[in-house]
Amino acid sequence: MSTEERRLAGRYALETSIGRGGMGEVWRATDTVLGRSVAVKTIDLRAVPDETGAARFEREARVTAGMSHPNIVTVHDSGVEGDTAYLVMELLPGPSLAERLADGPLPVDEVEAVGSQVAAALEAAHARGLVHRDIKPANIVYAADGRVRVLDFGITQLGEAAGSQALTATHTVMGTAEYLAPEQAMGGRVDGRADLYALGCVLFALLAGRPPFRGPTPVSTMMMHANDPVPDVRELRPDTPAWLAGLVGSLLAKDPADRPDGAAAVVAALEDHVAPGGAAATTVLPVGAGATQRMDPVPAAPPPPVQPTLPPTRPPERRRSSAPLWVLAAVVLLALGLLAWWLLSSRTTTDQPTGTSTVTTTATPTPTTAPTTSAPPPTTASPTPTPTPTADLRQPVADALAAFSAEVAALQQDGALDKDVAKTLDTRARDVEKALRQDDPQAVSAATNALVKEYDNHVQDGSIGPDASSRLDPLVGDLTGAVDAYVAG
């Protein structure tokens, strides 16, 4: 922006850039009418990859301004001037949690306070049907009153409760890889439980000094969210209370249904020092000066990984037999005799000439895995091989397909892939996904071939350039390899 363009709406004088993200740039500015310092977020609408950019920005201004909450940034004004959309907010002195993390993990009591405030902000947003979709340390900043504020509702999705169409469509991945819920990383539709997962990632990072998953690339990080087991934060931060480790573990559950029941439950857990799940996760609070010791009737349970509960075991009781030894010996001999008779009967039955019908009635059914003939050829001696369930081979296909779709979305967002080409590839990918859900190997193979053919055509006509193809070629190879294994299985 040139010097002549550094004033918006005739009153907001932009001074210095204080932050830049995927959705725009934030400036320190002065409101020359009211004579106060403000933060102004701007977006160059010419750089927005689709026509929903201006609508998404206006929606952010409207929904954020409509929420009055001590843990959500205050919005003063918004508008569009030429190709620039702007949002005027309170100027926060900081630092952000990302800046705090640069100096190392936070004290446990501060993590608890920050988590409670962010959860309260999410509770207010979710009550209005809003999903933030990009909860991360950089979007949580300290205000002058000592509280933290949640920023940047720029990629908010309006949920069904708000009765309006979502601005971010299914199969489009938006957010920051280290803090994405598995369902969001896979490009699916999300709800408020995705924000709770992101909060779990934030709490983990504040305690451990790093997020729970971090791969060499954004795509590999997203795959770790979807597939890798959740680490125990106490391995990196041993002084983490058991109840807090349990809360973090529950927030990071892969299945949204296994996460806490809403942001309000997280606020209550952080205030009461009890992990979701009830008294079994409650621990004894330390006694401070003038504090009352709180004793819980049930001791604290360790956080995930949870060991399976086994039934109590004890050595079997030795019971003195009331029968004489000769009776036991007779029973054993009788059993051996019956077994020998059964073997002879079986041999006699299978040695009957072809065409002779023999009906044999026995008290004991023939085991299905035992040999049933001694005459060649031994057609029934070997059990029939059990085919490998195709369901076991579907997961690599799903993982490879998700990685391909995520990279397509990332290339479109970076401007390296035309939106029409990305839309076509996404449609083909969804055909593969549909066939995979139906567990139809032939349909999966056909849909994958159609996707690969579509991809090759775009590479040949130049609509997918060398940079994009160099990133997509390995993923296409992974997908076709996984599909071949699935069909063969």
Coordinates of C-alpha atoms in Angstrom, one line a residue:
M1 CA 0.0 0.0 0.0
S2 CA 1.5 3.4 -1.0
T3 CA 1.8 6.4 1.2
E4 CA -1.2 8.0 -0.4
E5 CA -3.3 5.0 0.3
R6 CA -2.4 4.7 4.0
R7 CA -5.7 6.2 5.2
L8 CA -9.0 4.3 5.1
A9 CA -12.5 5.8 5.2
G10 CA -10.9 9.2 5.6
R11 CA -10.2 8.6 9.3
Y12 CA -8.0 5.5 9.9
A13 CA -4.4 6.3 9.4
L14 CA -2.4 3.1 9.0
E15 CA 1.0 3.4 10.7
T16 CA 3.0 0.1 11.1
S17 CA 2.2 -3.5 10.2
I18 CA 2.0 -5.6 13.4
G19 CA 0.9 -9.0 11.9
R20 CA 0.2 -10.9 8.7
G21 CA -1.7 -14.0 8.1
G22 CA -3.4 -16.1 5.4
M23 CA -6.6 -13.9 5.6
G24 CA -4.9 -10.4 5.7
E25 CA -2.7 -8.0 7.4
V26 CA -3.1 -6.2 10.7
W27 CA -1.9 -2.6 11.2
R28 CA -1.4 -0.3 14.2
A29 CA -3.5 2.8 13.2
T30 CA -5.0 5.9 14.6
D31 CA -8.6 6.8 14.5
T32 CA -8.2 10.5 13.6
V33 CA -11.8 11.3 14.4
L34 CA -11.8 9.9 18.0
G35 CA -8.1 10.4 18.5
R36 CA -7.4 6.8 19.7
S37 CA -5.1 4.0 18.7
V38 CA -6.8 1.0 17.0
A39 CA -5.9 -2.1 15.1
V40 CA -7.0 -2.3 11.5
K41 CA -7.1 -5.6 9.7
T42 CA -7.1 -5.3 5.9
I43 CA -7.6 -7.7 3.0
D44 CA -6.7 -7.1 -0.6
L45 CA -9.8 -8.5 -2.2
R46 CA -8.0 -8.9 -5.5
A47 CA -5.9 -11.7 -3.9
V48 CA -8.9 -13.6 -2.6
P49 CA -9.2 -16.8 -4.7
D50 CA -12.9 -16.8 -5.0
E51 CA -15.9 -14.4 -4.9
T52 CA -16.8 -15.3 -1.3
G53 CA -13.8 -13.4 0.1
A54 CA -15.7 -10.1 0.6
A55 CA -18.7 -11.8 2.0
R56 CA -16.5 -13.8 4.4
F57 CA -14.8 -10.6 5.6
E58 CA -18.1 -8.8 6.1
R59 CA -19.5 -11.8 7.9
E60 CA -16.5 -11.7 10.3
A61 CA -17.1 -8.0 11.1
R62 CA -20.8 -8.6 11.7
V63 CA -20.6 -11.7 13.8
T64 CA -17.6 -10.4 15.9
A65 CA -19.2 -7.1 16.5
G66 CA -22.4 -8.8 17.6
M67 CA -20.5 -10.7 20.4
S68 CA -19.8 -8.7 23.5
H69 CA -17.6 -10.8 25.7
P70 CA -14.6 -10.0 27.8
N71 CA -12.5 -12.7 26.1
I72 CA -13.4 -11.8 22.5
V73 CA -11.8 -8.8 20.8
T74 CA -14.0 -5.7 20.4
V75 CA -14.8 -4.6 16.9
H76 CA -15.4 -0.8 16.4
D77 CA -16.0 -0.5 12.6
S78 CA -15.7 -2.2 9.3
G79 CA -16.1 -1.5 5.6
V80 CA -14.8 -1.9 2.0
E81 CA -12.9 0.8 0.2
G82 CA -12.0 0.0 -3.4
D83 CA -10.3 -3.4 -3.4
T84 CA -9.5 -3.2 0.3
A85 CA -11.8 -4.6 3.0
Y86 CA -11.0 -3.4 6.6
L87 CA -12.0 -4.2 10.1
V88 CA -11.3 -1.8 13.0
M89 CA -10.7 -3.4 16.4
E90 CA -9.4 -2.6 19.8
L91 CA -5.6 -2.4 19.9
L92 CA -4.2 -5.0 22.3
P93 CA -0.9 -4.5 24.0
G94 CA 0.0 -8.2 23.9
P95 CA 1.9 -10.3 23.9
S96 CA 0.2 -13.1 22.0
L97 CA 0.4 -16.7 23.3
A98 CA 2.7 -17.4 20.3
E99 CA 5.1 -14.8 21.6
R100 CA 4.9 -16.2 25.1
L101 CA 5.7 -19.7 23.8
A102 CA 8.8 -18.4 22.2
D103 CA 10.2 -18.1 25.7
G104 CA 9.2 -21.6 26.7
P105 CA 6.2 -23.3 28.4
L106 CA 3.9 -21.4 30.7
P107 CA 3.3 -22.0 34.4
V108 CA 0.6 -24.5 35.0
D109 CA -1.7 -22.1 36.8
E110 CA -1.5 -19.6 33.9
V111 CA -2.3 -22.4 31.5
E112 CA -5.4 -23.2 33.5
A113 CA -6.5 -19.5 33.5
V114 CA -5.9 -19.0 29.8
G115 CA -7.7 -22.2 28.9
S116 CA -10.7 -21.2 31.0
Q117 CA -10.9 -17.8 29.3
V118 CA -10.5 -19.2 25.7
A119 CA -13.2 -21.9 26.5
A120 CA -15.5 -19.2 27.8
A121 CA -15.0 -17.3 24.5
L122 CA -15.8 -20.4 22.5
E123 CA -18.9 -21.1 24.6
A124 CA -20.2 -17.6 23.7
A125 CA -19.4 -18.1 20.0
H126 CA -20.8 -21.6 19.8
A127 CA -24.0 -20.4 21.5
R128 CA -24.5 -18.1 18.4
G129 CA -23.8 -21.0 16.0
L130 CA -20.3 -19.8 15.2
V131 CA -17.2 -22.0 14.8
H132 CA -13.9 -20.2 14.9
R133 CA -11.9 -22.9 13.0
D134 CA -8.5 -21.3 13.6
I135 CA -7.9 -21.4 17.4
K136 CA -4.1 -21.1 17.8
P137 CA -1.6 -19.3 20.1
A138 CA -1.2 -16.4 17.5
N139 CA -4.9 -15.7 17.7
I140 CA -5.0 -15.4 21.5
V141 CA -3.6 -12.1 22.8
Y142 CA -3.3 -10.5 26.2
A143 CA -5.4 -7.3 26.7
A144 CA -4.6 -4.3 29.0
D145 CA -6.9 -5.7 31.6
G146 CA -4.8 -8.9 31.9
R147 CA -7.4 -11.1 30.2
V148 CA -6.8 -12.8 26.9
R149 CA -8.9 -12.0 23.9
V150 CA -9.6 -14.4 21.0
L151 CA -9.0 -12.8 17.6
D152 CA -9.6 -13.4 13.9
F153 CA -13.0 -14.9 13.2
G154 CA -12.0 -14.4 9.5
I155 CA -12.5 -18.1 8.6
T156 CA -15.5 -18.6 10.9
Q157 CA -18.1 -21.0 9.6
L158 CA -21.7 -20.2 10.4
G159 CA -23.2 -23.4 11.8
E160 CA -26.7 -24.7 11.2
A161 CA -27.9 -23.1 14.4
A162 CA -27.4 -19.6 12.8
G163 CA -29.7 -20.7 9.9
S164 CA -27.3 -19.6 7.1
Q165 CA -25.1 -21.1 4.5
A166 CA -21.5 -21.8 5.5
L167 CA -18.9 -19.6 3.8
T168 CA -16.3 -22.4 4.0
A169 CA -17.4 -25.5 2.0
T170 CA -16.8 -29.1 2.8
H171 CA -13.6 -30.6 1.4
T172 CA -11.8 -27.2 1.8
V173 CA -9.1 -27.2 4.4
M174 CA -8.6 -23.9 6.2
G175 CA -6.7 -23.2 9.4
T176 CA -3.2 -23.9 10.8
A177 CA -1.9 -27.5 10.4
E178 CA -0.5 -27.8 14.0
Y179 CA -4.0 -27.0 15.5
L180 CA -6.4 -28.7 13.1
A181 CA -8.9 -31.3 14.3
P182 CA -8.7 -34.6 12.4
E183 CA -12.1 -34.0 10.7
Q184 CA -11.0 -30.6 9.7
A185 CA -7.6 -31.9 8.4
M186 CA -9.6 -34.4 6.3
G187 CA -11.5 -31.6 4.6
G188 CA -14.9 -32.5 6.2
R189 CA -17.6 -30.3 7.7
V190 CA -16.8 -29.3 11.3
D191 CA -18.7 -28.0 14.3
G192 CA -17.7 -26.6 17.6
R193 CA -15.9 -29.8 18.7
A194 CA -13.2 -28.9 16.2
D195 CA -12.5 -25.7 18.2
L196 CA -12.3 -27.8 21.4
Y197 CA -9.7 -30.1 19.7
A198 CA -7.7 -26.9 18.7
L199 CA -8.0 -25.7 22.3
G200 CA -6.5 -29.1 23.4
C201 CA -3.6 -28.5 21.0
V202 CA -3.1 -25.0 22.5
L203 CA -3.1 -26.3 26.1
F204 CA -0.7 -29.0 25.1
A205 CA 1.6 -26.4 23.5
L206 CA 1.4 -24.1 26.5
L207 CA 2.4 -27.0 28.8
A208 CA 5.0 -28.7 26.7
G209 CA 6.4 -25.9 24.7
R210 CA 5.3 -27.4 21.4
P211 CA 2.0 -28.6 19.8
P212 CA 1.2 -32.4 20.0
F213 CA 1.9 -33.1 16.4
R214 CA 4.4 -31.4 14.1
G215 CA 5.6 -33.1 10.8
P216 CA 8.0 -31.9 8.2
T217 CA 5.2 -30.5 6.0
P218 CA 1.7 -29.2 6.7
V219 CA 0.2 -32.3 5.0
S220 CA 2.2 -34.7 7.1
T221 CA 1.2 -32.8 10.2
M222 CA -2.5 -33.1 9.2
M223 CA -2.1 -36.8 8.7
M224 CA -0.6 -37.1 12.2
H225 CA -3.7 -35.5 13.6
A226 CA -5.8 -38.0 11.8
N227 CA -3.8 -41.2 12.5
D228 CA -1.1 -40.9 15.2
P229 CA -1.9 -41.8 18.8
V230 CA -2.3 -38.8 21.2
P231 CA 0.9 -38.2 23.2
D232 CA 0.7 -37.9 27.0
V233 CA 1.6 -34.3 27.9
R234 CA 3.2 -35.5 31.1
E235 CA 6.0 -37.1 29.2
L236 CA 7.1 -33.6 28.2
R237 CA 5.8 -31.8 31.3
P238 CA 5.9 -34.2 34.3
D239 CA 4.5 -31.6 36.7
T240 CA 1.2 -31.4 34.8
P241 CA -1.6 -32.4 37.2
A242 CA -3.3 -35.7 36.3
W243 CA -6.7 -34.0 36.0
L244 CA -5.3 -31.4 33.5
A245 CA -3.5 -34.1 31.5
G246 CA -6.8 -36.0 31.4
L247 CA -8.6 -32.9 30.1
V248 CA -6.0 -32.3 27.4
G249 CA -6.2 -36.0 26.4
S250 CA -10.0 -35.9 26.1
L251 CA -9.9 -32.7 24.1
L252 CA -7.5 -34.4 21.6
A253 CA -9.8 -37.4 21.0
K254 CA -9.8 -38.4 17.4
D255 CA -13.6 -38.9 17.4
P256 CA -15.5 -35.7 18.0
A257 CA -18.0 -37.7 20.0
D258 CA -15.3 -38.6 22.6
R259 CA -14.5 -35.0 23.3
P260 CA -16.0 -33.0 26.2
D261 CA -19.7 -32.1 25.8
G262 CA -19.3 -28.5 24.8
A263 CA -17.1 -25.5 25.8
A264 CA -19.1 -25.0 29.0
A265 CA -17.9 -28.4 30.2
V266 CA -14.3 -27.4 29.6
V267 CA -14.8 -24.2 31.6
A268 CA -16.2 -26.2 34.5
A269 CA -13.4 -28.7 34.3
L270 CA -10.7 -26.0 34.4
E271 CA -12.4 -24.2 37.3
D272 CA -13.2 -27.3 39.3
H273 CA -9.9 -29.0 38.6
V274 CA -11.6 -32.2 37.4
A275 CA -11.2 -33.9 34.0
P276 CA -14.3 -34.8 32.0
G277 CA -15.7 -38.1 33.2
G278 CA -16.8 -37.3 36.7
A279 CA -15.4 -38.1 40.1
A280 CA -13.1 -40.8 38.8
A281 CA -10.8 -38.1 37.3
T282 CA -11.0 -35.8 40.4
T283 CA -7.8 -35.1 42.2
V284 CA -7.0 -33.6 45.6
L285 CA -6.1 -29.9 45.3
P286 CA -3.0 -28.6 47.1
V287 CA -3.6 -26.6 50.2
G288 CA -2.5 -23.0 50.0
A289 CA -2.4 -20.2 52.6
G290 CA -5.9 -19.7 53.9
A291 CA -7.3 -22.4 51.6
T292 CA -9.5 -25.3 52.6
Q293 CA -8.3 -28.7 51.7
R294 CA -10.7 -30.5 49.4
M295 CA -10.9 -34.2 49.6
D296 CA -12.5 -36.2 46.9
P297 CA -13.9 -39.6 47.6
V298 CA -12.3 -41.2 44.6
P299 CA -8.6 -40.9 43.8
A300 CA -7.4 -39.4 40.6
A301 CA -7.2 -41.6 37.5
P302 CA -4.3 -41.3 35.2
P303 CA -4.9 -39.7 31.8
P304 CA -4.9 -41.6 28.5
P305 CA -3.6 -44.0 27.5
V306 CA -6.2 -45.7 29.7
Q307 CA -5.4 -49.3 30.6
P308 CA -8.3 -51.7 30.2
T309 CA -10.0 -52.6 33.3
L310 CA -9.5 -56.3 34.0
P311 CA -11.7 -58.5 36.2
P312 CA -10.1 -59.3 39.6
T313 CA -8.1 -62.5 39.4
R314 CA -7.1 -64.9 42.2
P315 CA -5.7 -68.4 42.2
P316 CA -8.3 -71.1 41.7
E317 CA -9.4 -72.7 44.9
R318 CA -8.1 -76.3 45.4
R319 CA -11.0 -78.5 46.0
R320 CA -10.5 -82.0 47.4
S321 CA -12.1 -84.5 45.1
S322 CA -14.7 -86.6 46.7
A323 CA -14.3 -89.4 44.1
P324 CA -11.7 -92.2 44.4
L325 CA -8.7 -92.2 42.1
W326 CA -9.9 -95.4 40.3
V327 CA -13.1 -93.6 39.2
L328 CA -11.0 -90.7 37.6
A329 CA -8.8 -93.3 35.9
A330 CA -11.8 -95.1 34.5
V331 CA -13.2 -91.8 33.1
V332 CA -10.0 -91.0 31.3
L333 CA -9.8 -94.5 29.8
L334 CA -13.4 -94.3 28.6
A335 CA -12.6 -90.9 26.9
L336 CA -9.6 -92.3 25.2
G337 CA -11.7 -95.3 24.0
L338 CA -14.3 -93.0 22.6
L339 CA -11.7 -91.0 20.8
A340 CA -10.2 -94.1 19.2
W341 CA -13.6 -95.3 18.1
W342 CA -14.4 -91.9 16.5
L343 CA -11.1 -92.0 14.6
L344 CA -11.8 -95.5 13.3
S345 CA -15.4 -94.6 12.3
S346 CA -14.1 -91.5 10.5
R347 CA -11.6 -93.6 8.5
T348 CA -14.3 -96.2 7.7
T349 CA -16.7 -93.5 6.5
T350 CA -14.2 -91.7 4.2
D351 CA -12.9 -95.0 2.7
Q352 CA -16.3 -95.8 1.2
P353 CA -16.3 -96.2 -2.6
T354 CA -17.6 -93.4 -4.7
G355 CA -21.4 -93.6 -5.2
T356 CA -21.9 -95.4 -1.8
S357 CA -24.1 -93.4 0.6
T358 CA -23.2 -93.8 4.2
V359 CA -25.0 -92.0 7.0
T360 CA -23.0 -91.8 10.2
T361 CA -24.5 -90.4 13.4
T362 CA -22.1 -89.5 16.2
A363 CA -22.5 -87.6 19.4
T364 CA -19.5 -85.4 18.7
P365 CA -19.5 -83.1 15.5
T366 CA -16.5 -83.4 13.2
P367 CA -14.0 -80.5 13.8
T368 CA -13.9 -78.3 10.8
T369 CA -10.1 -78.0 10.8
A370 CA -9.2 -81.7 11.2
P371 CA -8.3 -83.8 8.2
T372 CA -11.3 -85.8 6.9
T373 CA -9.7 -88.3 4.5
S374 CA -6.7 -90.5 4.2
A375 CA -7.1 -91.3 0.6
P376 CA -5.6 -89.2 -2.2
P377 CA -6.2 -86.6 -3.3
P378 CA -6.5 -84.7 0.1
T379 CA -9.1 -82.3 -1.1
T380 CA -10.4 -81.4 2.4
A381 CA -7.2 -81.6 4.4
S382 CA -6.2 -77.9 4.1
P383 CA -8.6 -75.2 5.2
T384 CA -9.8 -72.7 2.6
P385 CA -7.7 -69.5 2.9
T386 CA -9.7 -66.7 4.4
P387 CA -9.7 -63.5 2.2
T388 CA -8.3 -60.4 3.8
P389 CA -11.1 -58.1 4.7
T390 CA -11.1 -55.1 2.4
A391 CA -12.1 -52.8 5.3
D392 CA -8.5 -53.2 6.6
L393 CA -7.1 -51.9 3.3
R394 CA -9.5 -48.9 3.0
Q395 CA -7.6 -46.7 5.6
P396 CA -4.5 -46.3 3.4
V397 CA -6.7 -45.2 0.5
A398 CA -8.6 -42.8 2.7
D399 CA -5.3 -41.3 4.1
A400 CA -3.8 -40.9 0.6
L401 CA -7.0 -39.4 -0.7
A402 CA -7.1 -36.9 2.2
A403 CA -3.5 -35.9 1.6
F404 CA -4.2 -35.3 -2.1
S405 CA -7.3 -33.3 -1.4
A406 CA -5.5 -31.2 1.2
E407 CA -2.7 -30.4 -1.1
V408 CA -5.1 -29.4 -3.9
A409 CA -6.8 -27.0 -1.4
A410 CA -3.4 -25.7 -0.3
L411 CA -2.3 -25.1 -3.9
Q412 CA -5.5 -23.2 -4.7
Q413 CA -5.2 -21.1 -1.6
D414 CA -1.6 -20.3 -2.5
G415 CA -2.7 -19.3 -6.0
A416 CA -0.7 -22.1 -7.6
L417 CA -3.8 -23.9 -8.9
D418 CA -6.7 -22.6 -10.8
K419 CA -9.9 -22.8 -8.9
D420 CA -11.8 -24.5 -11.7
V421 CA -9.1 -27.2 -12.0
A422 CA -9.1 -27.6 -8.2
K423 CA -12.9 -27.9 -8.2
T424 CA -12.7 -30.6 -10.9
L425 CA -10.1 -32.6 -9.0
D426 CA -12.1 -32.3 -5.8
T427 CA -15.2 -33.6 -7.6
R428 CA -13.3 -36.7 -8.8
A429 CA -11.8 -37.2 -5.3
R430 CA -15.3 -37.2 -3.8
D431 CA -16.3 -39.9 -6.3
V432 CA -13.5 -42.0 -5.0
E433 CA -14.5 -41.2 -1.4
K434 CA -18.1 -42.2 -2.1
A435 CA -17.1 -45.5 -3.6
L436 CA -14.7 -46.2 -0.7
R437 CA -17.5 -45.6 1.8
Q438 CA -19.6 -48.2 0.0
D439 CA -16.6 -50.6 0.1
D440 CA -16.8 -51.3 -3.6
P441 CA -13.2 -52.0 -4.9
Q442 CA -14.2 -52.0 -8.5
A443 CA -16.0 -48.6 -8.2
V444 CA -13.0 -47.3 -6.2
S445 CA -10.6 -48.4 -9.0
A446 CA -12.8 -46.8 -11.7
A447 CA -13.2 -43.5 -9.8
T448 CA -9.4 -43.4 -9.1
N449 CA -8.6 -44.0 -12.8
A450 CA -11.0 -41.2 -13.7
L451 CA -9.2 -38.9 -11.2
V452 CA -5.8 -39.8 -12.5
K453 CA -6.9 -39.3 -16.1
E454 CA -8.3 -35.9 -15.2
Y455 CA -5.1 -35.0 -13.5
D456 CA -2.9 -36.1 -16.4
N457 CA -5.0 -34.1 -18.9
H458 CA -4.5 -30.9 -16.8
V459 CA -0.8 -31.6 -16.6
Q460 CA -0.5 -32.1 -20.3
D461 CA -2.5 -29.0 -21.3
G462 CA -0.5 -26.9 -18.8
S463 CA -3.4 -25.9 -16.5
I464 CA -1.4 -27.7 -13.7
G465 CA 2.0 -26.2 -13.8
P466 CA 5.4 -27.8 -12.9
D467 CA 5.3 -26.4 -9.4
A468 CA 1.9 -27.8 -8.6
S469 CA 2.6 -31.2 -10.4
S470 CA 5.8 -31.6 -8.4
R471 CA 3.8 -31.4 -5.2
L472 CA 0.9 -33.6 -6.5
D473 CA 2.7 -36.3 -8.4
P474 CA 3.9 -38.2 -5.3
L475 CA 0.5 -38.0 -3.7
V476 CA -1.2 -39.4 -6.9
G477 CA 1.4 -42.2 -6.8
D478 CA 0.5 -42.9 -3.2
L479 CA -3.2 -43.0 -4.0
T480 CA -2.9 -45.3 -6.9
G481 CA -0.6 -47.7 -4.9
A482 CA -3.1 -47.8 -2.0
V483 CA -6.0 -48.4 -4.4
D484 CA -4.1 -51.2 -6.1
A485 CA -3.5 -52.9 -2.8
Y486 CA -7.1 -52.4 -1.7
V487 CA -8.5 -54.0 -5.0
A488 CA -6.0 -56.9 -4.8
G489 CA -7.0 -57.5 -1.2

